[in-house]
CSV table of C-alpha atoms in Angstrom, one decimal:
chain,number,residue,atom,x,y,z
F,46,MET,CA,0.0,0.0,0.0
F,47,SER,CA,2.8,2.4,0.8
F,48,GLY,CA,5.2,1.4,-1.9
F,49,ILE,CA,6.3,3.9,-4.5
F,50,PHE,CA,4.9,1.7,-7.3
F,51,SER,CA,1.6,1.2,-5.6
F,52,GLY,CA,-1.1,2.6,-7.8
F,53,GLY,CA,-3.5,2.8,-4.8
F,54,ALA,CA,-1.1,5.0,-2.9
F,55,TRP,CA,-0.8,7.4,-5.8
F,56,ALA,CA,-4.6,7.4,-6.2
F,57,LYS,CA,-5.0,8.3,-2.6
F,58,VAL,CA,-2.6,11.3,-2.9
F,59,TRP,CA,-4.5,12.5,-5.9
F,60,LEU,CA,-7.8,12.1,-4.1
F,61,TYR,CA,-6.5,14.3,-1.3
F,62,ARG,CA,-4.7,16.7,-3.5
F,63,ASP,CA,-6.3,19.7,-1.8
F,64,THR,CA,-4.3,18.9,1.3
F,65,PHE,CA,-1.1,19.3,-0.6
F,66,ILE,CA,-2.3,22.4,-2.4
F,67,LYS,CA,-3.3,23.9,0.9
F,68,GLY,CA,0.0,23.1,2.5
F,69,PHE,CA,1.9,24.4,-0.5
F,70,LEU,CA,-0.1,27.7,-0.4
F,71,ASN,CA,0.5,28.1,3.3
F,72,THR,CA,4.2,27.5,2.8
F,73,ILE,CA,4.3,30.2,0.1
F,74,LEU,CA,2.3,32.5,2.3
F,75,VAL,CA,4.6,32.0,5.4
F,76,SER,CA,7.7,32.3,3.1
F,77,ALA,CA,6.6,35.5,1.5
F,78,ALA,CA,5.9,37.2,4.8
F,79,ALA,CA,9.1,35.8,6.4
F,80,VAL,CA,11.1,37.0,3.4
F,81,LEU,CA,9.7,40.5,3.7
F,82,LEU,CA,10.3,40.6,7.5
F,83,SER,CA,13.8,39.2,7.1
F,84,LEU,CA,14.6,41.7,4.4
F,85,ALA,CA,13.5,44.6,6.6
F,86,ILE,CA,15.5,43.3,9.5
F,87,GLY,CA,18.5,42.5,7.3
F,88,ILE,CA,18.6,45.9,5.7
F,89,ILE,CA,18.2,47.8,8.9
F,90,LEU,CA,20.8,45.7,10.9
F,91,GLY,CA,23.1,45.5,7.9
F,92,LEU,CA,23.2,49.3,7.7
F,93,MET,CA,23.6,49.5,11.5
F,94,ALA,CA,26.6,47.2,11.3
F,95,THR,CA,28.3,49.4,8.7
F,96,SER,CA,27.3,52.7,10.2
F,97,GLY,CA,30.6,53.1,12.1
F,98,LYS,CA,28.6,53.9,15.3
F,99,LYS,CA,29.6,51.7,18.1
F,100,LEU,CA,26.2,51.4,19.6
F,101,PHE,CA,24.5,50.5,16.4
F,102,LYS,CA,27.2,48.0,15.5
F,103,GLY,CA,26.9,46.4,18.9
F,104,ILE,CA,23.1,46.0,18.7
F,105,SER,CA,23.4,44.4,15.2
F,106,ARG,CA,26.2,42.1,16.3
F,107,VAL,CA,24.4,40.9,19.4
F,108,TYR,CA,21.2,40.2,17.4
F,109,VAL,CA,23.1,38.3,14.7
F,110,GLU,CA,25.1,36.2,17.1
F,111,ILE,CA,22.1,35.2,19.3
F,112,ILE,CA,19.9,34.3,16.4
F,113,GLN,CA,22.6,32.5,14.4
F,114,ASN,CA,23.8,30.5,17.3
F,115,THR,CA,20.5,29.1,18.5
F,116,PRO,CA,18.4,26.6,16.6
F,117,LEU,CA,15.5,27.9,14.5
F,118,LEU,CA,13.3,25.1,16.1
F,119,LEU,CA,14.0,26.5,19.5
F,120,GLN,CA,13.1,30.0,18.4
F,121,ILE,CA,9.8,28.9,16.9
F,122,CYS,CA,8.9,26.9,20.0
F,123,PHE,CA,10.0,29.8,22.2
F,124,LEU,CA,7.9,32.3,20.3
F,125,TYR,CA,4.8,30.1,20.0
F,126,TYR,CA,4.7,28.3,23.3
F,127,ALA,CA,6.1,31.0,25.5
F,128,MET,CA,3.6,33.5,24.1
F,129,ALA,CA,0.8,30.9,24.2
F,130,PHE,CA,1.4,30.0,27.8
F,131,SER,CA,1.6,33.6,28.8
F,132,GLY,CA,-1.8,34.2,27.3
F,133,HIS,CA,-0.8,35.9,24.1
F,134,SER,CA,-1.5,33.1,21.6
F,135,MET,CA,-0.7,34.3,18.2
F,136,GLY,CA,-1.7,31.4,15.9
F,137,ILE,CA,0.6,29.0,14.1
F,138,ILE,CA,0.9,30.8,10.8
F,139,PRO,CA,1.8,34.3,12.2
F,140,ALA,CA,4.2,32.6,14.7
F,141,GLY,CA,5.9,30.9,11.8
F,142,MET,CA,6.1,34.1,9.7
F,143,ILE,CA,7.7,36.0,12.6
F,144,SER,CA,10.1,33.4,13.8
F,145,VAL,CA,11.4,32.4,10.4
F,146,GLY,CA,11.6,36.1,9.5
F,147,ILE,CA,13.6,36.9,12.6
F,148,TYR,CA,15.9,33.9,12.0
F,149,HIS,CA,16.7,34.7,8.5
F,150,GLY,CA,16.9,38.5,9.2
F,151,ALA,CA,20.1,37.7,11.0
F,152,TYR,CA,21.5,36.0,7.8
F,153,MET,CA,20.2,38.8,5.6
F,154,ALA,CA,21.9,41.3,7.9
F,155,GLU,CA,25.2,39.5,7.3
F,156,VAL,CA,24.6,39.5,3.5
F,157,VAL,CA,23.9,43.2,3.5
F,158,ARG,CA,26.9,43.9,5.8
F,159,ALA,CA,29.3,41.9,3.7
F,160,GLY,CA,28.0,43.6,0.5
F,161,ILE,CA,28.4,47.1,1.9
F,162,SER,CA,31.8,46.3,3.4
F,163,SER,CA,33.1,45.0,0.1
F,164,ILE,CA,32.9,48.5,-1.4
F,165,PRO,CA,36.3,50.2,-1.1
F,166,LYS,CA,36.5,52.9,1.6
F,167,GLY,CA,37.5,55.4,-1.0
F,168,GLN,CA,34.0,55.5,-2.4
F,169,ALA,CA,32.5,56.6,0.9
F,170,GLU,CA,35.3,59.1,1.3
F,171,ALA,CA,34.8,60.5,-2.2
F,172,ALA,CA,31.1,60.9,-1.4
F,173,ALA,CA,31.8,62.6,1.9
F,174,ALA,CA,34.4,64.9,0.4
F,175,SER,CA,31.8,66.0,-2.2
F,176,GLY,CA,29.4,66.9,0.6
F,177,PHE,CA,27.0,64.0,0.5
F,178,GLY,CA,25.5,63.1,3.9
F,179,TYR,CA,24.8,59.5,5.0
F,180,LEU,CA,21.6,59.0,3.0
F,181,GLY,CA,23.0,60.5,-0.2
F,182,LYS,CA,26.2,58.5,0.1
F,183,MET,CA,24.3,55.3,0.6
F,184,PHE,CA,21.6,55.9,-2.0
F,185,TYR,CA,23.7,57.2,-4.9
F,186,ILE,CA,27.1,55.6,-4.3
F,187,ILE,CA,27.3,52.7,-1.9
F,188,LEU,CA,24.1,50.7,-2.4
F,189,PRO,CA,24.1,50.8,-6.3
F,190,GLN,CA,27.5,49.2,-6.1
F,191,SER,CA,26.8,46.7,-3.4
F,192,ILE,CA,23.4,45.5,-4.7
F,193,LYS,CA,25.1,43.3,-7.3
F,194,ILE,CA,27.1,41.6,-4.6
F,195,ILE,CA,24.2,41.3,-2.2
F,196,LEU,CA,21.6,39.9,-4.5
F,197,PRO,CA,22.9,36.4,-5.2
F,198,PRO,CA,23.4,35.4,-1.6
F,199,MET,CA,20.1,37.1,-0.8
F,200,VAL,CA,18.2,34.9,-3.2
F,201,ASN,CA,19.9,31.9,-1.6
F,202,GLN,CA,18.5,33.1,1.7
F,203,VAL,CA,15.0,33.2,0.2
F,204,VAL,CA,15.5,29.5,-0.8
F,205,ASN,CA,16.5,28.7,2.8
F,206,VAL,CA,13.4,30.6,4.1
F,207,ILE,CA,11.1,28.5,2.0
F,208,LYS,CA,12.8,25.2,3.1
F,209,ASN,CA,12.9,26.3,6.7
F,210,THR,CA,9.1,26.8,6.9
F,211,SER,CA,9.1,23.1,7.4
F,212,CYS,CA,10.1,23.9,11.0
F,213,LEU,CA,6.5,24.9,11.6
F,214,TYR,CA,5.9,21.2,11.9
F,215,ILE,CA,7.1,21.4,15.5
F,216,ILE,CA,4.2,23.7,16.5
F,217,GLY,CA,1.7,21.7,14.5
F,218,GLY,CA,1.9,24.1,11.5
F,219,ALA,CA,-0.3,24.1,8.4
F,220,ASP,CA,2.6,24.2,6.0
F,221,LEU,CA,3.4,21.7,3.3
F,222,ILE,CA,5.6,19.4,5.5
F,223,SER,CA,3.2,19.4,8.4
F,224,LEU,CA,0.2,18.6,6.2
F,225,THR,CA,2.1,15.9,4.4
F,226,TYR,CA,2.9,14.3,7.7
F,227,SER,CA,-0.7,14.5,8.9
F,228,PHE,CA,-1.7,12.9,5.7
F,229,VAL,CA,0.6,9.9,5.8
F,230,THR,CA,-0.2,9.3,9.5
F,231,GLY,CA,-3.9,10.1,9.4
F,232,ALA,CA,-6.4,7.5,10.4
F,233,ASN,CA,-8.3,7.7,7.1
F,234,THR,CA,-5.5,8.7,4.8
F,235,GLY,CA,-2.5,7.1,6.3
F,236,GLY,CA,0.0,4.8,4.6
F,237,ALA,CA,0.9,6.5,1.3
F,238,TYR,CA,4.4,7.5,2.5
F,239,ALA,CA,6.5,7.4,-0.6
F,240,PRO,CA,4.1,9.1,-3.0
F,241,ALA,CA,3.2,11.8,-0.5
F,242,TYR,CA,6.7,12.7,0.4
F,243,LEU,CA,7.7,12.6,-3.3
F,244,ILE,CA,4.9,15.0,-4.2
F,245,SER,CA,5.8,17.3,-1.2
F,246,GLY,CA,9.4,17.3,-2.2
F,247,LEU,CA,8.6,18.0,-5.8
F,248,LEU,CA,6.5,21.0,-4.8
F,249,PHE,CA,9.4,22.4,-2.8
F,250,PHE,CA,11.8,21.7,-5.7
F,251,ILE,CA,9.5,23.6,-8.1
F,252,ILE,CA,9.9,26.9,-6.3
F,253,CYS,CA,13.4,26.5,-4.8
F,254,PHE,CA,15.2,25.2,-7.9
F,255,PRO,CA,14.5,28.2,-10.2
F,256,LEU,CA,15.5,30.5,-7.4
F,257,SER,CA,18.8,28.8,-6.8
F,258,LYS,CA,19.4,28.7,-10.5
F,259,VAL,CA,18.8,32.5,-10.8
F,260,ALA,CA,21.2,33.1,-7.9
F,261,GLY,CA,23.8,30.9,-9.5
F,262,ILE,CA,23.6,32.5,-12.9
F,263,TRP,CA,23.8,35.9,-11.2
F,264,GLU,CA,26.9,35.0,-9.3
F,265,ALA,CA,28.6,33.5,-12.4
F,266,ARG,CA,27.9,36.7,-14.4
F,267,LEU,CA,29.3,38.8,-11.6
F,268,LYS,CA,32.5,36.8,-11.5
F,269,LEU,CA,32.8,37.1,-15.3
F,270,ARG,CA,32.4,40.8,-15.1
F,271,ASP,CA,34.9,41.2,-12.3
F,272,ARG,CA,37.5,39.3,-14.4
F,273,ARG,CA,37.3,41.9,-17.1
I,43,MET,CA,40.2,80.3,4.2
I,44,ILE,CA,41.3,77.2,6.1
I,45,LYS,CA,42.8,77.3,9.5
I,46,LEU,CA,44.1,74.5,11.7
I,47,GLU,CA,44.5,75.4,15.3
I,48,GLN,CA,46.5,73.2,17.7
I,49,VAL,CA,45.3,70.1,15.8
I,50,ASN,CA,46.3,66.7,17.3
I,51,LYS,CA,45.5,63.3,16.0
I,52,TYR,CA,46.0,60.0,17.6
I,53,TYR,CA,45.4,56.5,16.2
I,54,GLY,CA,45.2,54.6,19.4
I,55,GLU,CA,48.6,55.1,20.9
I,56,LEU,CA,50.1,56.5,17.8
I,57,HIS,CA,50.5,60.3,17.8
I,58,VAL,CA,50.3,61.2,14.1
I,59,LEU,CA,49.7,65.0,14.3
I,60,LYS,CA,51.3,67.1,17.0
I,61,ASP,CA,49.9,70.5,17.6
I,62,VAL,CA,49.6,71.4,14.0
I,63,ASN,CA,48.9,75.1,13.3
I,64,LEU,CA,48.4,76.1,9.7
I,65,GLU,CA,46.6,78.8,7.8
I,66,VAL,CA,45.8,78.8,4.1
I,67,LYS,CA,44.8,82.1,2.5
I,68,GLU,CA,42.3,82.5,-0.2
I,69,GLY,CA,43.7,81.7,-3.6
I,70,GLU,CA,46.9,80.4,-2.1
I,71,LYS,CA,48.7,77.4,-3.5
I,72,LEU,CA,50.0,75.5,-0.5
I,73,VAL,CA,52.2,72.4,-1.0
I,74,ILE,CA,52.9,70.0,1.8
I,75,ILE,CA,55.9,67.8,1.5
I,76,GLY,CA,57.8,65.5,3.8
I,77,PRO,CA,58.7,61.8,4.2
I,78,SER,CA,56.1,59.1,4.3
I,79,GLY,CA,54.3,58.8,7.6
I,80,SER,CA,55.0,62.4,8.5
I,81,GLY,CA,51.3,63.3,8.8
I,82,LYS,CA,50.9,65.1,5.5
I,83,SER,CA,47.8,63.2,4.3
I,84,THR,CA,46.3,63.2,7.8
I,85,THR,CA,46.7,67.0,7.9
I,86,VAL,CA,44.8,67.4,4.6
I,87,ARG,CA,42.2,64.9,5.6
I,88,CYS,CA,41.5,66.8,8.8
I,89,MET,CA,40.6,69.8,6.6
I,90,ASN,CA,37.4,68.1,5.5
I,91,PHE,CA,37.0,65.9,8.5
I,92,LEU,CA,37.7,62.6,6.6
I,93,GLU,CA,39.8,62.4,9.8
I,94,GLU,CA,38.4,64.0,12.8
I,95,PRO,CA,41.1,65.7,14.9
I,96,THR,CA,41.5,64.2,18.4
I,97,SER,CA,41.8,67.7,19.7
I,98,GLY,CA,42.1,71.2,18.2
I,99,ASN,CA,40.0,73.1,15.8
I,100,VAL,CA,39.5,73.4,12.0
I,101,TYR,CA,38.0,76.5,10.6
I,102,ILE,CA,36.7,76.9,7.1
I,103,ASN,CA,36.0,80.5,6.1
I,104,GLY,CA,36.1,81.4,9.8
I,105,GLU,CA,33.5,78.9,10.7
I,106,LYS,CA,34.4,76.1,13.0
I,107,LEU,CA,34.1,72.7,11.4
I,108,THR,CA,32.1,70.2,13.4
I,109,ASN,CA,30.5,66.8,12.7
I,110,ARG,CA,27.2,68.6,12.6
I,111,ASN,CA,28.0,71.2,10.0
I,112,LYS,CA,30.6,69.3,8.0
I,113,THR,CA,28.4,68.1,5.2
I,114,LYS,CA,27.2,71.7,4.5
I,115,LEU,CA,30.6,73.4,4.9
I,116,ILE,CA,32.2,70.8,2.7
I,117,ARG,CA,29.5,71.0,0.1
I,118,ASP,CA,29.8,74.8,-0.1
I,119,ASN,CA,33.6,75.2,0.1
I,120,LEU,CA,35.7,72.1,-0.5
I,121,SER,CA,36.5,69.4,-3.1
I,122,MET,CA,39.1,66.7,-2.9
I,123,VAL,CA,41.3,64.7,-5.3
I,124,PHE,CA,42.5,61.4,-4.0
I,125,GLN,CA,45.6,59.3,-4.5
I,126,GLN,CA,43.4,56.4,-5.7
I,127,PHE,CA,41.0,58.7,-7.8
I,128,ASN,CA,37.9,57.2,-6.2
I,129,LEU,CA,35.7,57.7,-9.2
I,130,TYR,CA,32.3,56.0,-9.0
I,131,PRO,CA,32.8,52.9,-11.1
I,132,HIS,CA,29.0,52.3,-11.6
I,133,MET,CA,28.5,55.6,-13.4
I,134,SER,CA,29.8,57.0,-16.7
I,135,VAL,CA,32.3,59.8,-16.6
I,136,LEU,CA,29.6,62.3,-17.3
I,137,LYS,CA,27.4,61.0,-14.4
I,138,ASN,CA,30.5,61.1,-12.1
I,139,LEU,CA,30.8,64.8,-13.0
I,140,THR,CA,27.1,65.8,-12.8
I,141,LEU,CA,26.1,63.8,-9.7
I,142,ALA,CA,27.1,66.3,-7.0
I,143,PRO,CA,26.1,69.4,-8.9
I,144,MET,CA,22.6,67.9,-9.6
I,145,LYS,CA,21.9,66.3,-6.3
I,146,LEU,CA,23.7,68.7,-3.9
I,147,GLN,CA,23.6,72.1,-5.7
I,148,HIS,CA,20.3,71.3,-7.4
I,149,LYS,CA,21.5,72.3,-10.9
I,150,THR,CA,19.4,71.1,-13.8
I,151,LYS,CA,20.7,68.3,-15.9
I,152,LYS,CA,21.4,70.7,-18.7
I,153,GLU,CA,23.4,73.1,-16.5
I,154,ALA,CA,25.3,70.3,-14.9
I,155,GLU,CA,26.2,68.7,-18.2
I,156,LYS,CA,27.3,72.0,-19.6
I,157,LEU,CA,29.6,72.5,-16.7
I,158,ALA,CA,30.9,68.9,-17.0
I,159,TYR,CA,31.7,69.3,-20.7
I,160,HIS,CA,33.5,72.6,-19.9
I,161,TYR,CA,35.7,71.0,-17.3
I,162,LEU,CA,36.3,67.9,-19.4
I,163,GLU,CA,37.7,70.2,-21.9
I,164,VAL,CA,39.9,71.8,-19.3
I,165,VAL,CA,41.4,68.4,-18.4
I,166,GLY,CA,41.6,67.5,-22.1
I,167,LEU,CA,39.2,64.5,-22.0
I,168,SER,CA,36.1,65.8,-23.8
I,169,ASP,CA,35.8,62.5,-25.8
I,170,LYS,CA,35.5,60.4,-22.7
I,171,ALA,CA,32.2,61.7,-21.4
I,172,HIS,CA,30.3,58.5,-22.1
I,173,VAL,CA,32.8,55.8,-21.1
I,174,TYR,CA,33.1,54.1,-17.7
I,175,PRO,CA,36.0,55.2,-15.5
I,176,THR,CA,37.6,51.7,-15.2
I,177,THR,CA,38.2,51.7,-19.0
I,178,LEU,CA,40.6,54.7,-18.6
I,179,SER,CA,44.3,54.8,-17.7
I,180,GLY,CA,45.3,56.0,-14.3
I,181,GLY,CA,46.3,59.4,-15.6
I,182,GLN,CA,43.0,59.8,-17.4
I,183,GLN,CA,41.1,58.7,-14.3
I,184,GLN,CA,42.9,61.3,-12.2
I,185,ARG,CA,42.2,64.0,-14.7
I,186,ILE,CA,38.5,63.0,-14.6
I,187,ALA,CA,38.7,63.1,-10.8
I,188,ILE,CA,40.1,66.7,-11.0
I,189,ALA,CA,37.3,67.6,-13.4
I,190,ARG,CA,34.8,66.2,-10.9
I,191,ALA,CA,36.3,68.3,-8.2
I,192,LEU,CA,36.1,71.4,-10.4
I,193,CYS,CA,32.4,70.7,-11.3
I,194,ALA,CA,31.5,71.4,-7.6
I,195,GLN,CA,33.0,74.9,-8.3
I,196,SER,CA,34.4,74.9,-4.8
I,197,ARG,CA,36.8,77.6,-3.8
I,198,ILE,CA,39.2,75.1,-2.2
I,199,ILE,CA,40.5,71.9,-3.7
I,200,LEU,CA,42.5,69.5,-1.6
I,201,PHE,CA,44.9,67.1,-3.4
I,202,ASP,CA,46.1,64.1,-1.4
I,203,GLU,CA,49.1,62.7,-3.3
I,204,PRO,CA,47.4,62.9,-6.7
I,205,THR,CA,50.2,61.4,-8.7
I,206,SER,CA,51.5,58.8,-6.2
I,207,ALA,CA,49.5,55.9,-7.7
I,208,LEU,CA,50.3,56.7,-11.3
I,209,ASP,CA,52.6,55.2,-13.9
I,210,PRO,CA,55.6,57.4,-14.4
I,211,GLU,CA,54.6,58.3,-17.9
I,212,THR,CA,51.2,59.5,-16.9
I,213,ILE,CA,52.3,61.7,-14.0
I,214,GLN,CA,53.1,64.7,-16.2
I,215,GLU,CA,49.6,64.8,-17.8
I,216,VAL,CA,48.1,65.2,-14.4
I,217,LEU,CA,50.6,67.7,-13.2
I,218,ASP,CA,50.0,69.8,-16.4
I,219,VAL,CA,46.3,70.0,-15.5
I,220,MET,CA,47.2,71.0,-12.0
I,221,ILE,CA,49.6,73.7,-13.2
I,222,LYS,CA,46.9,75.0,-15.4
I,223,LEU,CA,44.5,75.2,-12.4
I,224,ALA,CA,47.1,76.9,-10.3
I,225,LYS,CA,46.7,80.0,-12.6
I,226,GLU,CA,43.0,80.3,-11.5
I,227,ASN,CA,41.9,81.9,-8.2
I,228,ILE,CA,41.3,78.5,-6.6
I,229,THR,CA,42.8,77.8,-3.2
I,230,MET,CA,44.9,74.6,-3.6
I,231,VAL,CA,46.3,72.5,-0.8
I,232,VAL,CA,48.5,69.8,-2.4
I,233,VAL,CA,50.3,66.9,-0.7
I,234,THR,CA,52.9,65.7,-3.1
I,235,HIS,CA,56.4,64.2,-3.7
I,236,GLU,CA,56.7,66.1,-7.0
I,237,MET,CA,59.4,68.6,-6.1
I,238,GLY,CA,59.4,70.2,-9.6
I,239,PHE,CA,55.7,70.8,-9.3
I,240,ALA,CA,56.1,72.3,-5.8
I,241,ARG,CA,58.8,74.6,-7.0
I,242,GLN,CA,56.8,75.8,-10.0
I,243,VAL,CA,53.4,76.2,-8.5
I,244,ALA,CA,53.6,76.7,-4.7
I,245,ASP,CA,53.2,80.1,-3.1
I,246,ARG,CA,54.3,78.5,0.1
I,247,ILE,CA,55.8,75.1,1.0
I,248,VAL,CA,55.2,73.4,4.3
I,249,PHE,CA,57.6,70.6,5.4
I,250,MET,CA,56.3,68.0,7.8
I,251,ALA,CA,58.1,65.3,9.7
I,252,ASP,CA,56.9,63.1,12.6
I,253,GLY,CA,53.5,64.8,12.8
I,254,GLN,CA,54.9,68.3,13.0
I,255,ILE,CA,55.4,71.2,10.7
I,256,ILE,CA,59.2,71.8,11.0
I,257,GLU,CA,59.7,74.4,8.2
I,258,GLU,CA,57.7,76.6,5.9
I,259,GLY,CA,58.5,79.2,3.4
I,260,THR,CA,58.5,80.2,-0.3
I,261,PRO,CA,59.9,77.7,-2.8
I,262,GLU,CA,63.0,79.8,-3.2
I,263,HIS,CA,63.7,79.7,0.5
I,264,PHE,CA,63.0,76.1,0.5
I,265,PHE,CA,65.0,74.8,-2.3
I,266,GLU,CA,67.9,77.3,-2.1
I,267,ASN,CA,68.7,77.5,1.6
I,268,PRO,CA,66.5,75.5,3.9
I,269,GLU,CA,67.5,75.9,7.5
I,270,ASN,CA,66.4,72.7,9.1
I,271,GLU,CA,68.8,69.8,9.0
I,272,ARG,CA,65.9,67.3,8.4
I,273,VAL,CA,64.7,69.3,5.4
I,274,LYS,CA,68.2,69.4,3.9
I,275,GLN,CA,68.5,65.7,4.4
I,276,PHE,CA,65.2,65.0,2.7
I,277,LEU,CA,65.9,67.3,-0.2
I,278,GLY,CA,69.3,65.8,-0.7
I,279,LYS,CA,67.7,62.4,-1.1
I,280,ILE,CA,64.8,63.3,-3.2
I,281,ILE,CA,66.3,65.8,-5.7
I,282,ARG,CA,68.3,63.9,-8.3
């Protein structure tokens, strides 16, 4: 019944296709919100890290170190259960969006920081010596140059966000992985392990593969141009 | 025009500027020379707060330069030419020249481009308006950087070793442009190792060693009969 060549198992997955579609849409929804949040956090903290102001640098550093050096699963559990038990239940989907967003915000911050730091110091000095303030310097001179360096690893982070929505499983999420698991262990639907996980994996692959490809091509082009 | 008053600069324990007092008058061509590590560049970089003095004051046009007013004071009075050119590689030459006039002085595109073409002609690179800086030779890039500084129409231009990063054969083309500029009523402060240029252009030469100004005077005084032993030593080595 569970075998990969079992026609019955495939038929069952097809019959319950709505479950997979729902999980897929939830995963996309959580990913989209988490990406936006992580971008906002990443840009703000990345700018803080390169601001040259000790306090800002410190705040950014502490955030990045704490978030990068504790597991995402723990952060999700902490946010969801700690809030729930203190009477501020926020729902699984919002908890997922926020925790995955916060987690990847730390990685985005590093991507932004590295991109900005890679621009030679002379560029900022030329801008300052022309009378540009911080915003003008960033907007006209530093960011247009660093964006090409930032984008490829940023797209890779987006792929990681999508895959890491699977951690919602720990709080009983409604994402693709969680719904797949409920499906294969369900009293009425159980058993079709191989087809279910294949389909689930395929759905992840369909969104993640093109994104990684885009990032890869971008990176290759960048290297090619630098060689010239 | 520019006044440094008791300026000290420390990098950690390192005392790189020691009580530097220096005044630059309007229209003056001041050349700062001295051995490497003597604080020449730091002195010039204190004039537009690329380096903030650890103590002491900097005045531009009588106004005390602070972190709060530096953007405005620099915008209105100062431009700079760097050793490494520091052109913006993501913009064409023309964009490099028109960016500050358009964004900071709010000139129209037409006005800014007219200005840009004028100064491109001054530096002899009118045909390079639409290329990207990295396709140019070092000497050409530095001439573009000078044109960019001129486009701001500042009354003061600081030059921080403008020919030190250049191939020997392109040094002269940059110096020629600077000699041409020296005929205008622009205040120029130039850190350089080019003694011929210093002799030809300077109204006054300042010699620095170990973070201090140890001798200053006209080029004649400087090259004919310097008083300080350290200066004699330096000139003996550098003039071939």
